[in-house]
Short mmCIF file of C-alpha atoms and ligand atoms in Angstrom, two decimals:
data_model
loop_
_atom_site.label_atom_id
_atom_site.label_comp_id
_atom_site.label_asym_id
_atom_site.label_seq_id
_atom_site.Cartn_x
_atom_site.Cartn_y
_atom_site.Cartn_z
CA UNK K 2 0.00 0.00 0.00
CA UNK K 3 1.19 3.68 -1.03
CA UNK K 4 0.31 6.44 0.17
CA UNK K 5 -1.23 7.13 3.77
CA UNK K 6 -4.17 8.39 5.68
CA UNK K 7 -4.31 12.06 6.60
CA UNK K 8 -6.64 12.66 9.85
CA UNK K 9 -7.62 16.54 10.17
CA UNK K 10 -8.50 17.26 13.22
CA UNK K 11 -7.67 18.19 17.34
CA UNK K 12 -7.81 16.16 20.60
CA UNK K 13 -12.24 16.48 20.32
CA UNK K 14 -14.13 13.03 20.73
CA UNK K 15 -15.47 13.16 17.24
CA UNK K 16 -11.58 13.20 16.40
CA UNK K 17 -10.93 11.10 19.04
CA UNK K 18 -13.54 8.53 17.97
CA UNK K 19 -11.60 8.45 14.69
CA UNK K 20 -8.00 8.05 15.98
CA UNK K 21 -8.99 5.16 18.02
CA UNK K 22 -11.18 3.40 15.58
CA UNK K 23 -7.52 3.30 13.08
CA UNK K 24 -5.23 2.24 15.62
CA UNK K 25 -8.39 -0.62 16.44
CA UNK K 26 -8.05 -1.33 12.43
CA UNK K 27 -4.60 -1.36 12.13
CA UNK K 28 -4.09 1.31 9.23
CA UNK K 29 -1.12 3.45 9.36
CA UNK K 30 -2.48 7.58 9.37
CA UNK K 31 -0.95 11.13 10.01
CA UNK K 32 -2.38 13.75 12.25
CA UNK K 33 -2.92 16.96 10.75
CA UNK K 34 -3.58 19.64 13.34
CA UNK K 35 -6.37 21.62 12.75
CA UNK K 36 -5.79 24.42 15.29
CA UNK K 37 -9.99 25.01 16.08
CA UNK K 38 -8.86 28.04 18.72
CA UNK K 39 -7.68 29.76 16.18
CA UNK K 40 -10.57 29.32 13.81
CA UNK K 41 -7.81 27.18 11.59
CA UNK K 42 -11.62 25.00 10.66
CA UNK K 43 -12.75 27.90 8.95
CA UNK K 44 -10.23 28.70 6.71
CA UNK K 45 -10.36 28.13 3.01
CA UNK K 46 -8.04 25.08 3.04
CA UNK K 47 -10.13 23.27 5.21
CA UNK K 48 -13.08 24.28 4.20
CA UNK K 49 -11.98 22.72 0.79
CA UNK K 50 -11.99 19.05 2.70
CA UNK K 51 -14.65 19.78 4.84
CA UNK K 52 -17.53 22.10 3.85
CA UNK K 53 -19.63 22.42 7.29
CA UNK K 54 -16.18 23.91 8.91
CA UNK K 55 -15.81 21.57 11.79
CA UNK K 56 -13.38 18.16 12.78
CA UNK K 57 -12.54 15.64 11.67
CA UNK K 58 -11.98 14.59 7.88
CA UNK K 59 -9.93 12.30 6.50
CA UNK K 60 -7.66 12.24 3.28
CA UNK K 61 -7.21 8.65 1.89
CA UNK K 62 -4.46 8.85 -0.40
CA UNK K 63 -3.66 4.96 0.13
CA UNK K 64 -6.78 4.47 -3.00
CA UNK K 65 -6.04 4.73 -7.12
CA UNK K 66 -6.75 8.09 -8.08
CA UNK K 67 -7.59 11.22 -6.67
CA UNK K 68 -7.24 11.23 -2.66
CA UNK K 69 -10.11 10.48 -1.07
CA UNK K 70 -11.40 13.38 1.17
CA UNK K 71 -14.31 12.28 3.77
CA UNK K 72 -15.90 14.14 6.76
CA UNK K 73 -18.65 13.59 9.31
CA UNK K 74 -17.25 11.08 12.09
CA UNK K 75 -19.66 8.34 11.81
CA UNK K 76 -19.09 8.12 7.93
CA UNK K 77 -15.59 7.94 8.33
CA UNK K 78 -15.65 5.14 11.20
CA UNK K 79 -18.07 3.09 8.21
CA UNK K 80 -15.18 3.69 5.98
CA UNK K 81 -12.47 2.63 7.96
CA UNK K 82 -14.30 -0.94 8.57
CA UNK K 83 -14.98 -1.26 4.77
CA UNK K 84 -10.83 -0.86 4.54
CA UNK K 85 -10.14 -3.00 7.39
CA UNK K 86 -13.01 -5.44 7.96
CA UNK K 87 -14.03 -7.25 11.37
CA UNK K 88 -12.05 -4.42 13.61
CA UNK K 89 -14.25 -1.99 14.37
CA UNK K 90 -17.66 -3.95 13.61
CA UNK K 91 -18.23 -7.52 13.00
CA UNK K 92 -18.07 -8.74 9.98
CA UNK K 93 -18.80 -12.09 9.34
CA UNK K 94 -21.56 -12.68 11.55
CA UNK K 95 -24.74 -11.09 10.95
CA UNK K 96 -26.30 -11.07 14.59
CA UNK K 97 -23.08 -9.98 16.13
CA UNK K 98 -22.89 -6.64 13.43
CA UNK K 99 -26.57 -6.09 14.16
CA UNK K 100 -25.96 -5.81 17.63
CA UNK K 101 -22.86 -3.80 17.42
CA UNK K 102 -24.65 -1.25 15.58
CA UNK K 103 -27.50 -1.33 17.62
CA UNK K 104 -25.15 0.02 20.54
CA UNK K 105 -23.47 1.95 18.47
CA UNK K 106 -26.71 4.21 17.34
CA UNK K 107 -27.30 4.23 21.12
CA UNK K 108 -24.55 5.57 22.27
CA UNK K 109 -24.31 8.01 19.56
CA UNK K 110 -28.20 9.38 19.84
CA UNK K 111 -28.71 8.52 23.46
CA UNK K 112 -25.40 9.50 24.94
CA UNK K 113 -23.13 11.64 22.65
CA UNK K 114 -25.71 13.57 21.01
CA UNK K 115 -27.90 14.64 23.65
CA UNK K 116 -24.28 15.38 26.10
CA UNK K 117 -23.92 17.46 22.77
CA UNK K 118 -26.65 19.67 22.95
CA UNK K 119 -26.35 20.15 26.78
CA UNK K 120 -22.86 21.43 25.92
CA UNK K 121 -24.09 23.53 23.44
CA UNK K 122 -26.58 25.36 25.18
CA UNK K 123 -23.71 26.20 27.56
CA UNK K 124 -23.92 25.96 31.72
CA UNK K 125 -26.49 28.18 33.85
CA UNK K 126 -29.12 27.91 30.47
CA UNK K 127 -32.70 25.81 30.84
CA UNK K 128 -32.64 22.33 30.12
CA UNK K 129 -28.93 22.21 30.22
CA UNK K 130 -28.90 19.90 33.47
CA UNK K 131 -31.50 18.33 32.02
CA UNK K 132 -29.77 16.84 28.71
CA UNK K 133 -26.78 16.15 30.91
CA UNK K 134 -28.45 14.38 33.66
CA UNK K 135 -30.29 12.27 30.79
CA UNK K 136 -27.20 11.58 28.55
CA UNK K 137 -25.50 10.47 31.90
CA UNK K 138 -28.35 8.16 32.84
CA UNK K 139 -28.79 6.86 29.50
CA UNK K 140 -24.84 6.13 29.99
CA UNK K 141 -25.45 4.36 33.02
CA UNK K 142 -28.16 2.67 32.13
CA UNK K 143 -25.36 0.94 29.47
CA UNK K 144 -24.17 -1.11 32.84
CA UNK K 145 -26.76 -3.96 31.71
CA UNK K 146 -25.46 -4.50 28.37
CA UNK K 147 -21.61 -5.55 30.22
CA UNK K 148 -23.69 -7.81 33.08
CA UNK K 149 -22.90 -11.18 30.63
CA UNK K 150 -20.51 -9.58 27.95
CA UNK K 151 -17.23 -8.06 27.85
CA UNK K 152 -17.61 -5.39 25.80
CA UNK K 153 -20.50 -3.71 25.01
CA UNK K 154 -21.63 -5.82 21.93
CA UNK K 155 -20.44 -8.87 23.06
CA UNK K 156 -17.01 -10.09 23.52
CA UNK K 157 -15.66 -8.70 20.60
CA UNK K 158 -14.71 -4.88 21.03
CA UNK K 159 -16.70 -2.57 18.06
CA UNK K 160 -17.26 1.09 17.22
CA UNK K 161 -19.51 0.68 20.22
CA UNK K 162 -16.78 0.77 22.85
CA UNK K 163 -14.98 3.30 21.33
CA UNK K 164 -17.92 5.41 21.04
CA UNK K 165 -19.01 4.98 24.68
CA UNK K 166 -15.71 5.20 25.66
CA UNK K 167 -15.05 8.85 24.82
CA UNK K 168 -18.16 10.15 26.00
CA UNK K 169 -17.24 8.23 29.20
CA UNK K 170 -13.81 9.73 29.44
CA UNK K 171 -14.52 13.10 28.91
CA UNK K 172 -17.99 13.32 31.72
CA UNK K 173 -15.92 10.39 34.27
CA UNK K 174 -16.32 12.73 37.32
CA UNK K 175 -19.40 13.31 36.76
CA UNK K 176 -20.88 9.79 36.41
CA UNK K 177 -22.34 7.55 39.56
CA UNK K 178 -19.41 4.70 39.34
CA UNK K 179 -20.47 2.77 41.96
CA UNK K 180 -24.38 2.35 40.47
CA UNK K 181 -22.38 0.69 37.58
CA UNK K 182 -19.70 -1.42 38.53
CA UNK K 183 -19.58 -3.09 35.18
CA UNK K 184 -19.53 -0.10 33.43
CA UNK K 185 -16.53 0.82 35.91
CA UNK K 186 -14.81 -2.68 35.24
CA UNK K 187 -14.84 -2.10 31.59
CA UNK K 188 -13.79 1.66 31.41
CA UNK K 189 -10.73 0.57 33.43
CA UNK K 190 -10.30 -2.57 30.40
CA UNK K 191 -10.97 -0.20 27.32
CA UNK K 192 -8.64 2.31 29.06
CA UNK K 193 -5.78 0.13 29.35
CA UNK K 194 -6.08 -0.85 25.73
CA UNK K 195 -3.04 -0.18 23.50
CA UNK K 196 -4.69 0.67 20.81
CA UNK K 197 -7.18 3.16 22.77
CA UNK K 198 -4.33 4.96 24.62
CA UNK K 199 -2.17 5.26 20.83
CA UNK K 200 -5.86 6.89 19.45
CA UNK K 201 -6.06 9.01 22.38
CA UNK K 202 -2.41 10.37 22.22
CA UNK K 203 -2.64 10.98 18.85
CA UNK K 204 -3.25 14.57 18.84
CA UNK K 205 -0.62 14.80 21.49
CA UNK K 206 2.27 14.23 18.98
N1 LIG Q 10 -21.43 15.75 12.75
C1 LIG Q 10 -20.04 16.09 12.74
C2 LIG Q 10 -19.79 16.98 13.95
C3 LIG Q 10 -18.38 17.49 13.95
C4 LIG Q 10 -18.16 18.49 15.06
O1 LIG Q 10 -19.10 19.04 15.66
N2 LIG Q 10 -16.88 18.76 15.33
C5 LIG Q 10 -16.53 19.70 16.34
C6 LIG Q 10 -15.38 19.17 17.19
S1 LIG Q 10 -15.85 17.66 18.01
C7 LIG Q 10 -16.06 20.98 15.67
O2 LIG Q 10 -15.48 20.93 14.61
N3 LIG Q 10 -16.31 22.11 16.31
C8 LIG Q 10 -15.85 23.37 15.83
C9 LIG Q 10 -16.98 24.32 15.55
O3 LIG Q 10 -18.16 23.89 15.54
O4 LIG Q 10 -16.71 25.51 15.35
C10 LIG Q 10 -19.18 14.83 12.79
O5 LIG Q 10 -19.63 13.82 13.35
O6 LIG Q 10 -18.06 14.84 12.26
#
C-alpha cells in the first residue's frame, strides 16, 4: 500500500472517535492539526476538505486516483471498517454486526448527542442539566449490556466501545461509578487498551 491516511482534526471526541477506531483497524495515518482556537476549521483550506467547517476529515491517499477526502465522524468510522473489515464492527456474523450497531446508534443518539446539545446550550441555560443528567443516565443505564458480555456488543470490542468510551472519558467525574460497577470494570479494560491509549495520544504528537 502507497500512500497514507491524513486525519484533520484536534484532541475532540469526534476526532478522538476516529484516531482510536484506526489504531483498532490497524491502518497506518498522520495527524494533521487543525488548530480550532484559532478558527484554523474555517479557513479556506479546510473548508476545501470539509464544507460544514468543523473536525474531523480524513484524506485517503492509500486508493487509485484522486485522494479520497471524507468528513462527518460516523461516515468515516463506516469507511475505515470497509478498509479493514471485522475491527471496528463484526463482519462475518450477521447477529453480532446487528448488535454492534444497535449500541453503536445508542450511544451516539442517546449519549453523545444529547451530552452534545447540553454542551451547546452552555452551563447556567434551561434544560442544560436536564440533557446532561439524561445523557448520563442513559450512559449508566449501558451497565446492563456488560452484566454477561465483555464489551458492550459482546465479547468482541466494536465502534460501540470506542464510542461509549469517549463520552465516558470526557464526563468520568461526573458519572455515579459505583451504580455501575460493570460499566466501571470495563472503562478501566478499554482504558488500558493499546490501541485506545495510541488513538487518544494521537493529537498529542
Ligand atoms: N457531525 C459532525 C460533527 C463534527 C463536530 O461538531 N466537530 C466539532 C469538534 S468535536 C467541531 O469541529 N467544532 C468546531 C466548531 O463547531 O466551530 C461529525 O460527526 O463529524
Amino acid at each position: 500500500m502507497t500512500g497514507t491516511i491524513e486525519l484533520h482534526g484536534e484532541r475532540t471526541g469526534n476526532c478522538l472517535r476516529i484516531s482510536v477506531a484506526l489504531e483498532e483497524a490497524g491502518l497506518p495515518y498522520s495527524v494533521v492539526h487543525v488548530d480550532l482556537r484559532s478558527g484554523a476549521h474555517r479557513r479556506p483550506d479546510h473548508l476545501k476538505l470539509n464544507p460544514w467547517g468543523k473536525v474531523p476529515s480524513i484524506v485517503d491517499s492509500t486508493v487509485a486516483g484522486e485522494p479520497f477526502v471524507l468528513s462527518q465522524s460516523n461516515a468515516i468510522i463506516f469507511y475505515l471498517d470497509q478498509k479493514a473489515p471485522g475491527h471496528i464492527f463484526p463482519s462475518d456474523d450477521v447477529r453480532a454486526r446487528a448488535i454492534a450497531l444497535e449500541r453503536f446508534f445508542y450511544f451516539l443518539t442517546e449519549v453523545i448527542s444529547t451530552g452534545m446539545s447540553s454542551f451547546q446550550l452552555g452551563s447556567g441555560q434551561p434544560g442544560q442539566l436536564i440533557l446532561r443528567d439524561a445523557a448520563l443516565s442513559s450512559l449508566i443505564a449501558s451497565n446492563r449490556f456488560l452484566t454477561d458480555s465483555r464489551f458492550m456488543a459482546g465479547d468482541a470490542f466494536s465502534a460501540a466501545d470506542i464510542a461509549a468510551f469517549t463520552f465516558a472519558m470526557a464526563y468520568q467525574r461526573a458519572i455515579d461509578w459505583a451504580s455501575a460497577p460493570e460499566l466501571r470494570r470495563w472503562f478501566d479494560e478499554v482504558g488500558n487498551r493499546p490501541t485506545v491509549q495510541r488513538g487518544l495520544a494521537a493529537f498529542d504528537r
